[in-house]
Amino acid sequence: MINEHPARPEIVVGVDGSESALHATRWAAREAESRNLPLRLVHVCEPPVISHPTTMAGQGTYLGALRDQGRHWVREAVAAAGSVAPTVPVAEVVRVGGAAAVMVEESLGARLTVLGSRGLGGLPDMTAGSVAVAVAEHGHTPVVVVRGRTLEDPPPAGGPVLVGVDGSPASEAAVEFAFDLASFRGTELVALHSWSEVSFDTVWTMLAFESDWHAVADEEHRLLNERMAGWQEKYPDVPVHRVVVRDQPVRALLKAAERTGAQLIVLGTRGLGGDLTGMGMGSTSRALLYQSECPVAVVRPNLKGDNR
Ligand SMILES: Nc1ncnc2c1ncn2[C@@H]1O[C@H](COP(=O)(O)OP(=O)(O)OP(=O)(O)O)[C@@H](O)[C@H]1O
Ligand SMILES: [Mg+2]
């Protein structure tokens, strides 16, 4: 099977035979249709690690069976995509390797990577699988992890796009992604900036004298307005609601998503809390991948200007 990406970047979807991956496929198919992009449905066969001597013939047969199974799951996903977006071109891909590593590789050169929150493995009470979290952390494109209220529920179809804004380079990339998606979907954007007395440097400088929380709140409002101004000019069609709250960011975003019936929460890979290049995903993005009741998009900082 051909693995090179064609000149036109695609929306890549990880397919593993789970219901969650089919929700992800339908979400991606709608997105592909509205952007006039092809879909690339990828299943990665993970051969088991065999520590005892075995015959080559036996291994070949086993791998053949895994590939057959993978092709079947990909065809199932093709049908799911066709049910919502029948005209979108679809590439069917079956590869062998570690699922997370191959999906990260697949994201290179793609436009967007979409996964379900859970797969066929994992423990019953896990709320996000290891492949979903690893690809969100290391993928080369924005990564959408499709989630609903429960594992079986489809993700919400309507509602605004909610973006978390903290002023970091990654959140700037998230804001751009969120405006673009809200514009394509013809929906509203809710930009949320949360602050609390323990999380912002600006607060500490003001605290050196006294805790004037009204002044701090004014300053946080000003920061959010400043962050949004340029984007609102670029996307005048997108109505924007700005929310500034004094709360812990994960709780604030979960509450806002529920209150507004958000269809997607958009976050940067990491916020102000650490080195951009050396560290993986920040704790807010990680927590929401596990707790959100709607899809979550994780967007990496646009350091090289390559978030297309
Ligand atoms: N082998 C695979 N090939 C392609 N995509 C995959 C594969 N495995 C998982 N995915 C993608 O990742 C999503 C989440 O699955 P993941 O494997 O992370 O969760 P899990 O199976 O519940 O738990 P874990 O694998 O960590 O035990 C799936 O819905 C699918 O989109
Ligand atoms: Mg799995």
mmCIF file of C-alpha atoms and ligand atoms in Angstrom:
data_model
loop_
_atom_site.group_PDB
_atom_site.id
_atom_site.type_symbol
_atom_site.label_atom_id
_atom_site.label_comp_id
_atom_site.label_asym_id
_atom_site.label_seq_id
_atom_site.Cartn_x
_atom_site.Cartn_y
_atom_site.Cartn_z
ATOM 1 C CA MET A 1 0.000 0.000 0.000
ATOM 2 C CA ILE A 2 1.301 3.480 -0.842
ATOM 3 C CA ASN A 3 2.191 5.466 2.236
ATOM 4 C CA GLU A 4 3.383 8.797 0.822
ATOM 5 C CA HIS A 5 1.103 11.766 1.311
ATOM 6 C CA PRO A 6 -0.129 13.302 -1.937
ATOM 7 C CA ALA A 7 0.473 16.965 -2.722
ATOM 8 C CA ARG A 8 -2.906 17.969 -1.245
ATOM 9 C CA PRO A 9 -2.694 17.510 2.534
ATOM 10 C CA GLU A 10 -5.292 15.222 4.010
ATOM 11 C CA ILE A 11 -7.181 14.773 7.190
ATOM 12 C CA VAL A 12 -5.687 11.645 8.746
ATOM 13 C CA VAL A 13 -7.846 9.419 10.952
ATOM 14 C CA GLY A 14 -6.679 6.578 13.213
ATOM 15 C CA VAL A 15 -8.926 3.545 12.817
ATOM 16 C CA ASP A 16 -8.819 0.564 15.174
ATOM 17 C CA GLY A 17 -12.196 -1.125 14.932
ATOM 18 C CA SER A 18 -13.650 0.764 17.909
ATOM 19 C CA GLU A 19 -16.905 2.741 18.051
ATOM 20 C CA SER A 20 -14.878 5.723 19.197
ATOM 21 C CA ALA A 21 -12.727 5.596 16.044
ATOM 22 C CA LEU A 22 -15.917 5.544 13.936
ATOM 23 C CA HIS A 23 -17.146 8.695 15.723
ATOM 24 C CA ALA A 24 -13.740 10.208 14.904
ATOM 25 C CA THR A 25 -14.078 9.129 11.267
ATOM 26 C CA ARG A 26 -17.504 10.776 10.882
ATOM 27 C CA TRP A 27 -16.254 13.964 12.580
ATOM 28 C CA ALA A 28 -13.251 14.037 10.219
ATOM 29 C CA ALA A 29 -15.409 13.290 7.157
ATOM 30 C CA ARG A 30 -17.581 16.363 7.850
ATOM 31 C CA GLU A 31 -14.480 18.480 8.271
ATOM 32 C CA ALA A 32 -12.953 17.074 5.053
ATOM 33 C CA GLU A 33 -16.130 17.830 3.144
ATOM 34 C CA SER A 34 -16.380 21.424 4.338
ATOM 35 C CA ARG A 35 -12.704 22.074 3.518
ATOM 36 C CA ASN A 36 -12.681 20.105 0.283
ATOM 37 C CA LEU A 37 -9.829 17.880 1.503
ATOM 38 C CA PRO A 38 -9.314 14.128 1.131
ATOM 39 C CA LEU A 39 -9.443 11.712 4.039
ATOM 40 C CA ARG A 40 -6.763 9.190 4.890
ATOM 41 C CA LEU A 41 -8.028 6.345 7.060
ATOM 42 C CA VAL A 42 -5.131 4.546 8.714
ATOM 43 C CA HIS A 43 -5.019 1.341 10.704
ATOM 44 C CA VAL A 44 -1.758 0.310 12.310
ATOM 45 C CA CYS A 45 -1.305 -3.421 12.907
ATOM 46 C CA GLU A 46 0.667 -3.982 16.061
ATOM 47 C CA PRO A 47 2.361 -7.387 15.932
ATOM 48 C CA PRO A 48 2.676 -8.851 19.430
ATOM 49 C CA VAL A 49 6.147 -9.004 20.970
ATOM 50 C CA ILE A 50 7.087 -12.678 20.834
ATOM 51 C CA SER A 51 9.832 -13.593 23.267
ATOM 52 C CA HIS A 52 10.017 -17.326 22.598
ATOM 53 C CA PRO A 53 11.394 -18.921 19.407
ATOM 54 C CA THR A 54 8.754 -19.223 16.700
ATOM 55 C CA THR A 55 8.683 -20.170 13.057
ATOM 56 C CA MET A 56 8.859 -17.465 10.405
ATOM 57 C CA ALA A 57 5.937 -19.110 8.608
ATOM 58 C CA GLY A 58 3.769 -18.827 11.731
ATOM 59 C CA GLN A 59 4.615 -15.154 12.169
ATOM 60 C CA GLY A 60 3.807 -14.411 8.534
ATOM 61 C CA THR A 61 0.397 -16.049 8.830
ATOM 62 C CA TYR A 62 -0.346 -14.129 12.000
ATOM 63 C CA LEU A 63 0.663 -10.804 10.460
ATOM 64 C CA GLY A 64 -1.443 -11.617 7.395
ATOM 65 C CA ALA A 65 -4.457 -12.147 9.641
ATOM 66 C CA LEU A 66 -3.791 -8.850 11.420
ATOM 67 C CA ARG A 67 -3.615 -7.041 8.088
ATOM 68 C CA ASP A 68 -6.892 -8.659 6.946
ATOM 69 C CA GLN A 69 -8.532 -7.547 10.167
ATOM 70 C CA GLY A 70 -7.100 -4.029 9.711
ATOM 71 C CA ARG A 71 -8.365 -3.810 6.124
ATOM 72 C CA HIS A 72 -11.812 -4.859 7.341
ATOM 73 C CA TRP A 73 -11.809 -2.098 10.008
ATOM 74 C CA VAL A 74 -10.642 0.485 7.467
ATOM 75 C CA ARG A 75 -13.435 -0.539 5.058
ATOM 76 C CA GLU A 76 -15.918 -0.195 7.938
ATOM 77 C CA ALA A 77 -14.564 3.339 8.482
ATOM 78 C CA VAL A 78 -14.830 4.108 4.738
ATOM 79 C CA ALA A 79 -18.527 3.245 4.977
ATOM 80 C CA ALA A 80 -18.927 5.469 8.070
ATOM 81 C CA ALA A 81 -17.241 8.371 6.250
ATOM 82 C CA GLY A 82 -19.395 7.756 3.167
ATOM 83 C CA SER A 83 -22.560 7.877 5.268
ATOM 84 C CA VAL A 84 -21.913 11.532 6.191
ATOM 85 C CA ALA A 85 -19.766 12.808 3.310
ATOM 86 C CA PRO A 86 -20.166 10.569 0.255
ATOM 87 C CA THR A 87 -18.149 12.738 -2.153
ATOM 88 C CA VAL A 88 -14.968 13.019 -0.071
ATOM 89 C CA PRO A 89 -12.053 11.043 -1.593
ATOM 90 C CA VAL A 90 -10.727 8.418 0.853
ATOM 91 C CA ALA A 91 -7.328 6.692 0.973
ATOM 92 C CA GLU A 92 -7.265 3.364 2.795
ATOM 93 C CA VAL A 93 -3.998 2.632 4.580
ATOM 94 C CA VAL A 94 -2.878 -0.364 6.633
ATOM 95 C CA ARG A 95 0.579 -0.190 8.186
ATOM 96 C CA VAL A 96 2.572 -2.306 10.611
ATOM 97 C CA GLY A 97 4.291 -0.885 13.708
ATOM 98 C CA GLY A 98 3.600 0.817 17.008
ATOM 99 C CA ALA A 99 0.215 2.564 16.731
ATOM 100 C CA ALA A 100 1.215 5.855 18.379
ATOM 101 C CA ALA A 101 4.574 6.127 16.578
ATOM 102 C CA VAL A 102 3.090 5.356 13.156
ATOM 103 C CA MET A 103 0.188 7.770 13.666
ATOM 104 C CA VAL A 104 2.631 10.525 14.649
ATOM 105 C CA GLU A 105 4.570 9.734 11.459
ATOM 106 C CA GLU A 106 1.305 9.837 9.480
ATOM 107 C CA SER A 107 0.562 13.301 10.848
ATOM 108 C CA LEU A 108 3.690 14.675 9.150
ATOM 109 C CA GLY A 109 2.528 16.464 6.010
ATOM 110 C CA ALA A 110 -1.152 16.110 6.912
ATOM 111 C CA ARG A 111 -3.525 18.996 7.602
ATOM 112 C CA LEU A 112 -5.215 17.582 10.676
ATOM 113 C CA THR A 113 -5.089 14.316 12.624
ATOM 114 C CA VAL A 114 -8.255 12.907 14.186
ATOM 115 C CA LEU A 115 -8.544 10.059 16.690
ATOM 116 C CA GLY A 116 -11.151 8.567 18.963
ATOM 117 C CA SER A 117 -10.662 9.011 22.692
ATOM 118 C CA ARG A 118 -10.699 5.265 23.323
ATOM 119 C CA GLY A 119 -9.912 2.170 21.335
ATOM 120 C CA LEU A 120 -10.340 -1.537 21.708
ATOM 121 C CA GLY A 121 -7.745 -1.834 24.479
ATOM 122 C CA GLY A 122 -7.333 -0.106 27.794
ATOM 123 C CA LEU A 123 -8.948 -0.580 31.173
ATOM 124 C CA PRO A 124 -12.726 -0.134 31.580
ATOM 125 C CA ASP A 125 -12.528 3.074 33.638
ATOM 126 C CA MET A 126 -9.867 4.747 31.500
ATOM 127 C CA THR A 127 -11.288 7.846 29.828
ATOM 128 C CA ALA A 128 -8.607 8.366 27.172
ATOM 129 C CA GLY A 129 -6.329 5.774 25.580
ATOM 130 C CA SER A 130 -2.565 5.890 25.281
ATOM 131 C CA VAL A 131 -2.543 6.270 21.479
ATOM 132 C CA ALA A 132 -4.924 9.239 21.602
ATOM 133 C CA VAL A 133 -2.891 11.008 24.296
ATOM 134 C CA ALA A 134 0.514 10.271 22.712
ATOM 135 C CA VAL A 135 -0.539 11.508 19.260
ATOM 136 C CA ALA A 136 -2.098 14.661 20.766
ATOM 137 C CA GLU A 137 1.205 15.263 22.503
ATOM 138 C CA HIS A 138 3.596 14.493 19.655
ATOM 139 C CA GLY A 139 1.604 14.881 16.424
ATOM 140 C CA HIS A 140 2.904 17.247 13.738
ATOM 141 C CA THR A 141 -0.519 18.792 13.044
ATOM 142 C CA PRO A 142 -3.315 19.943 15.279
ATOM 143 C CA VAL A 143 -4.840 16.755 16.727
ATOM 144 C CA VAL A 144 -8.549 16.355 17.446
ATOM 145 C CA VAL A 145 -9.546 13.687 19.963
ATOM 146 C CA VAL A 146 -13.240 13.026 19.424
ATOM 147 C CA ARG A 147 -15.222 12.497 22.619
ATOM 148 C CA GLY A 148 -18.873 12.525 23.639
ATOM 149 C CA ARG A 149 -20.686 12.566 26.976
ATOM 150 C CA THR A 150 -20.027 8.837 27.310
ATOM 151 C CA LEU A 151 -17.869 6.490 25.238
ATOM 152 C CA GLU A 152 -20.884 5.414 23.182
ATOM 153 C CA ASP A 153 -22.380 8.884 22.662
ATOM 154 C CA PRO A 154 -21.628 10.721 19.434
ATOM 155 C CA PRO A 155 -19.903 14.091 19.887
ATOM 156 C CA PRO A 156 -22.141 17.181 19.921
ATOM 157 C CA ALA A 157 -22.825 18.393 16.375
ATOM 158 C CA GLY A 158 -23.711 22.047 17.057
ATOM 159 C CA GLY A 159 -22.698 24.682 19.579
ATOM 160 C CA PRO A 160 -19.854 27.174 19.728
ATOM 161 C CA VAL A 161 -16.126 26.495 19.561
ATOM 162 C CA LEU A 162 -14.484 27.134 22.932
ATOM 163 C CA VAL A 163 -10.837 28.173 23.050
ATOM 164 C CA GLY A 164 -8.602 28.498 26.108
ATOM 165 C CA VAL A 165 -6.427 31.609 25.956
ATOM 166 C CA ASP A 166 -3.441 32.148 28.240
ATOM 167 C CA GLY A 167 -1.181 34.306 26.095
ATOM 168 C CA SER A 168 1.418 31.580 25.404
ATOM 169 C CA PRO A 169 2.620 30.925 21.798
ATOM 170 C CA ALA A 170 0.702 27.627 21.788
ATOM 171 C CA SER A 171 -2.510 29.338 22.822
ATOM 172 C CA GLU A 172 -1.983 31.859 20.015
ATOM 173 C CA ALA A 173 -1.868 28.910 17.571
ATOM 174 C CA ALA A 174 -4.974 27.487 19.260
ATOM 175 C CA VAL A 175 -6.817 30.805 18.807
ATOM 176 C CA GLU A 176 -5.991 30.833 15.086
ATOM 177 C CA PHE A 177 -7.168 27.222 14.690
ATOM 178 C CA ALA A 178 -10.360 27.965 16.657
ATOM 179 C CA PHE A 179 -11.257 31.047 14.574
ATOM 180 C CA ASP A 180 -10.636 29.115 11.367
ATOM 181 C CA LEU A 181 -12.804 26.196 12.458
ATOM 182 C CA ALA A 182 -15.602 28.425 13.795
ATOM 183 C CA SER A 183 -15.574 30.338 10.505
ATOM 184 C CA PHE A 184 -15.802 27.133 8.431
ATOM 185 C CA ARG A 185 -18.618 25.798 10.604
ATOM 186 C CA GLY A 186 -20.446 29.127 10.678
ATOM 187 C CA THR A 187 -20.539 29.103 14.445
ATOM 188 C CA GLU A 188 -19.614 31.336 17.370
ATOM 189 C CA LEU A 189 -16.366 31.392 19.276
ATOM 190 C CA VAL A 190 -16.107 31.536 23.051
ATOM 191 C CA ALA A 191 -12.654 32.710 24.139
ATOM 192 C CA LEU A 192 -12.009 31.893 27.775
ATOM 193 C CA HIS A 193 -9.181 33.254 29.847
ATOM 194 C CA SER A 194 -9.046 31.994 33.398
ATOM 195 C CA TRP A 195 -6.799 33.309 36.088
ATOM 196 C CA SER A 196 -6.367 32.744 39.758
ATOM 197 C CA GLU A 197 -4.207 34.218 42.453
ATOM 198 C CA VAL A 198 -1.644 31.466 42.135
ATOM 199 C CA SER A 199 -1.117 31.144 38.423
ATOM 200 C CA PHE A 200 -0.051 34.415 36.845
ATOM 201 C CA ASP A 201 3.176 36.381 37.066
ATOM 202 C CA THR A 202 1.289 39.616 36.528
ATOM 203 C CA VAL A 203 -0.670 38.879 39.655
ATOM 204 C CA TRP A 204 2.439 38.428 41.764
ATOM 205 C CA THR A 205 3.917 41.735 40.716
ATOM 206 C CA MET A 206 0.718 43.456 41.732
ATOM 207 C CA LEU A 207 0.510 41.414 44.932
ATOM 208 C CA ALA A 208 3.794 42.820 46.170
ATOM 209 C CA PHE A 209 1.753 45.704 47.576
ATOM 210 C CA GLU A 210 -1.799 44.577 48.104
ATOM 211 C CA SER A 211 -4.424 42.276 46.623
ATOM 212 C CA ASP A 212 -6.556 44.519 44.484
ATOM 213 C CA TRP A 213 -8.439 41.770 42.672
ATOM 214 C CA HIS A 214 -10.543 44.212 40.707
ATOM 215 C CA ALA A 215 -7.385 45.708 39.246
ATOM 216 C CA VAL A 216 -6.088 42.241 38.459
ATOM 217 C CA ALA A 217 -9.363 41.282 36.794
ATOM 218 C CA ASP A 218 -9.277 44.477 34.711
ATOM 219 C CA GLU A 219 -5.750 43.645 33.652
ATOM 220 C CA GLU A 220 -6.741 40.082 32.674
ATOM 221 C CA HIS A 221 -9.670 41.429 30.620
ATOM 222 C CA ARG A 222 -7.298 43.828 28.910
ATOM 223 C CA LEU A 223 -4.902 40.954 28.110
ATOM 224 C CA LEU A 224 -7.657 38.860 26.557
ATOM 225 C CA ASN A 225 -8.942 41.786 24.483
ATOM 226 C CA GLU A 226 -5.426 42.420 23.249
ATOM 227 C CA ARG A 227 -4.955 38.738 22.312
ATOM 228 C CA MET A 228 -8.202 38.597 20.372
ATOM 229 C CA ALA A 229 -8.158 41.949 18.568
ATOM 230 C CA GLY A 230 -6.056 40.999 15.513
ATOM 231 C CA TRP A 231 -7.927 37.711 14.988
ATOM 232 C CA GLN A 232 -11.332 39.351 15.142
ATOM 233 C CA GLU A 233 -10.239 41.666 12.365
ATOM 234 C CA LYS A 234 -9.105 38.682 10.304
ATOM 235 C CA TYR A 235 -12.336 36.726 10.913
ATOM 236 C CA PRO A 236 -15.072 39.400 11.048
ATOM 237 C CA ASP A 237 -17.695 36.717 10.292
ATOM 238 C CA VAL A 238 -17.120 34.906 13.595
ATOM 239 C CA PRO A 239 -19.095 36.267 16.579
ATOM 240 C CA VAL A 240 -16.833 36.191 19.642
ATOM 241 C CA HIS A 241 -17.801 35.968 23.299
ATOM 242 C CA ARG A 242 -15.017 36.779 25.692
ATOM 243 C CA VAL A 243 -15.071 35.192 29.127
ATOM 244 C CA VAL A 244 -12.615 36.043 31.898
ATOM 245 C CA VAL A 245 -12.959 33.989 35.063
ATOM 246 C CA ARG A 246 -11.063 33.674 38.291
ATOM 247 C CA ASP A 247 -10.828 29.916 38.435
ATOM 248 C CA GLN A 248 -8.531 26.993 37.802
ATOM 249 C CA PRO A 249 -8.347 26.519 33.970
ATOM 250 C CA VAL A 250 -9.480 22.878 33.705
ATOM 251 C CA ARG A 251 -12.547 23.521 35.855
ATOM 252 C CA ALA A 252 -13.292 26.809 34.102
ATOM 253 C CA LEU A 253 -13.097 25.210 30.636
ATOM 254 C CA LEU A 254 -15.214 22.195 31.618
ATOM 255 C CA LYS A 255 -17.883 24.456 33.133
ATOM 256 C CA ALA A 256 -17.874 26.773 30.090
ATOM 257 C CA ALA A 257 -18.124 23.833 27.685
ATOM 258 C CA GLU A 258 -21.142 22.523 29.557
ATOM 259 C CA ARG A 259 -22.799 25.934 29.929
ATOM 260 C CA THR A 260 -22.400 26.851 26.247
ATOM 261 C CA GLY A 261 -22.934 23.348 24.789
ATOM 262 C CA ALA A 262 -19.575 23.629 23.008
ATOM 263 C CA GLN A 263 -18.916 21.352 20.025
ATOM 264 C CA LEU A 264 -15.118 21.546 20.454
ATOM 265 C CA ILE A 265 -12.571 22.749 23.016
ATOM 266 C CA VAL A 266 -9.370 24.077 21.437
ATOM 267 C CA LEU A 267 -6.180 24.225 23.490
ATOM 268 C CA GLY A 268 -2.472 24.696 22.942
ATOM 269 C CA THR A 269 -0.129 21.765 23.557
ATOM 270 C CA ARG A 270 1.151 23.667 26.522
ATOM 271 C CA GLY A 271 0.665 26.941 28.275
ATOM 272 C CA LEU A 272 2.790 29.356 30.219
ATOM 273 C CA GLY A 273 3.848 26.677 32.664
ATOM 274 C CA GLY A 274 7.012 25.385 30.993
ATOM 275 C CA ASP A 275 9.668 25.290 28.354
ATOM 276 C CA LEU A 276 8.051 25.058 24.915
ATOM 277 C CA THR A 277 10.429 22.766 23.155
ATOM 278 C CA GLY A 278 11.696 20.459 25.891
ATOM 279 C CA MET A 279 8.432 19.491 27.543
ATOM 280 C CA GLY A 280 5.445 17.569 26.322
ATOM 281 C CA MET A 281 1.835 18.486 26.825
ATOM 282 C CA GLY A 282 0.762 20.818 29.633
ATOM 283 C CA SER A 283 -1.503 19.662 32.443
ATOM 284 C CA THR A 284 -4.603 21.582 31.269
ATOM 285 C CA SER A 285 -4.592 20.000 27.815
ATOM 286 C CA ARG A 286 -3.847 16.584 29.285
ATOM 287 C CA ALA A 287 -6.645 16.819 31.862
ATOM 288 C CA LEU A 288 -9.197 17.897 29.256
ATOM 289 C CA LEU A 289 -8.258 14.994 26.981
ATOM 290 C CA TYR A 290 -9.400 12.774 29.846
ATOM 291 C CA GLN A 291 -12.381 14.755 31.139
ATOM 292 C CA SER A 292 -14.057 16.699 28.342
ATOM 293 C CA GLU A 293 -17.543 15.693 27.174
ATOM 294 C CA CYS A 294 -16.941 17.087 23.681
ATOM 295 C CA PRO A 295 -14.054 16.749 21.207
ATOM 296 C CA VAL A 296 -10.746 18.383 22.150
ATOM 297 C CA ALA A 297 -8.289 19.884 19.653
ATOM 298 C CA VAL A 298 -4.671 20.171 20.782
ATOM 299 C CA VAL A 299 -2.676 22.664 18.717
ATOM 300 C CA ARG A 300 1.084 23.009 18.880
ATOM 301 C CA PRO A 301 2.809 26.389 18.912
ATOM 302 C CA ASN A 302 3.414 27.727 15.465
ATOM 303 C CA LEU A 303 7.150 28.138 15.988
ATOM 304 C CA LYS A 304 8.078 27.608 12.351
ATOM 305 C CA GLY A 305 4.893 28.982 10.853
ATOM 306 C CA ASP A 306 3.926 25.498 9.719
ATOM 307 C CA ASN A 307 0.468 24.959 11.233
ATOM 308 C CA ARG A 308 -1.362 25.022 7.957
HETATM 309 N N1 LIG B 1 -3.772 0.451 15.917
HETATM 310 C C1 LIG B 1 -4.306 1.638 15.666
HETATM 311 N N2 LIG B 1 -4.273 2.131 14.396
HETATM 312 C C2 LIG B 1 -4.822 3.346 14.130
HETATM 313 N N3 LIG B 1 -5.414 4.117 15.051
HETATM 314 C C3 LIG B 1 -5.447 3.677 16.316
HETATM 315 C C4 LIG B 1 -4.893 2.427 16.690
HETATM 316 N N4 LIG B 1 -5.093 2.260 18.015
HETATM 317 C C5 LIG B 1 -5.745 3.357 18.442
HETATM 318 N N5 LIG B 1 -5.971 4.212 17.442
HETATM 319 C C6 LIG B 1 -6.679 5.509 17.503
HETATM 320 O O1 LIG B 1 -6.585 6.021 18.808
HETATM 321 C C7 LIG B 1 -7.868 6.136 19.411
HETATM 322 C C8 LIG B 1 -7.757 5.846 20.899
HETATM 323 O O2 LIG B 1 -7.371 4.509 21.098
HETATM 324 P P1 LIG B 1 -6.301 4.073 22.199
HETATM 325 O O3 LIG B 1 -5.560 2.916 21.673
HETATM 326 O O4 LIG B 1 -5.539 5.288 22.614
HETATM 327 O O5 LIG B 1 -7.238 3.669 23.437
HETATM 328 P P2 LIG B 1 -7.483 2.240 24.117
HETATM 329 O O6 LIG B 1 -7.325 1.157 23.103
HETATM 330 O O7 LIG B 1 -8.779 2.387 24.814
HETATM 331 O O8 LIG B 1 -6.350 2.155 25.207
HETATM 332 P P3 LIG B 1 -4.830 1.599 25.091
HETATM 333 O O9 LIG B 1 -4.550 1.233 23.669
HETATM 334 O O10 LIG B 1 -4.006 2.726 25.595
HETATM 335 O O11 LIG B 1 -4.788 0.407 25.986
HETATM 336 C C9 LIG B 1 -8.741 5.184 18.616
HETATM 337 O O12 LIG B 1 -10.110 5.552 18.648
HETATM 338 C C10 LIG B 1 -8.164 5.357 17.218
HETATM 339 O O13 LIG B 1 -8.624 6.569 16.640
HETATM 340 MG MG MG B 2 -5.606 0.835 21.885
#
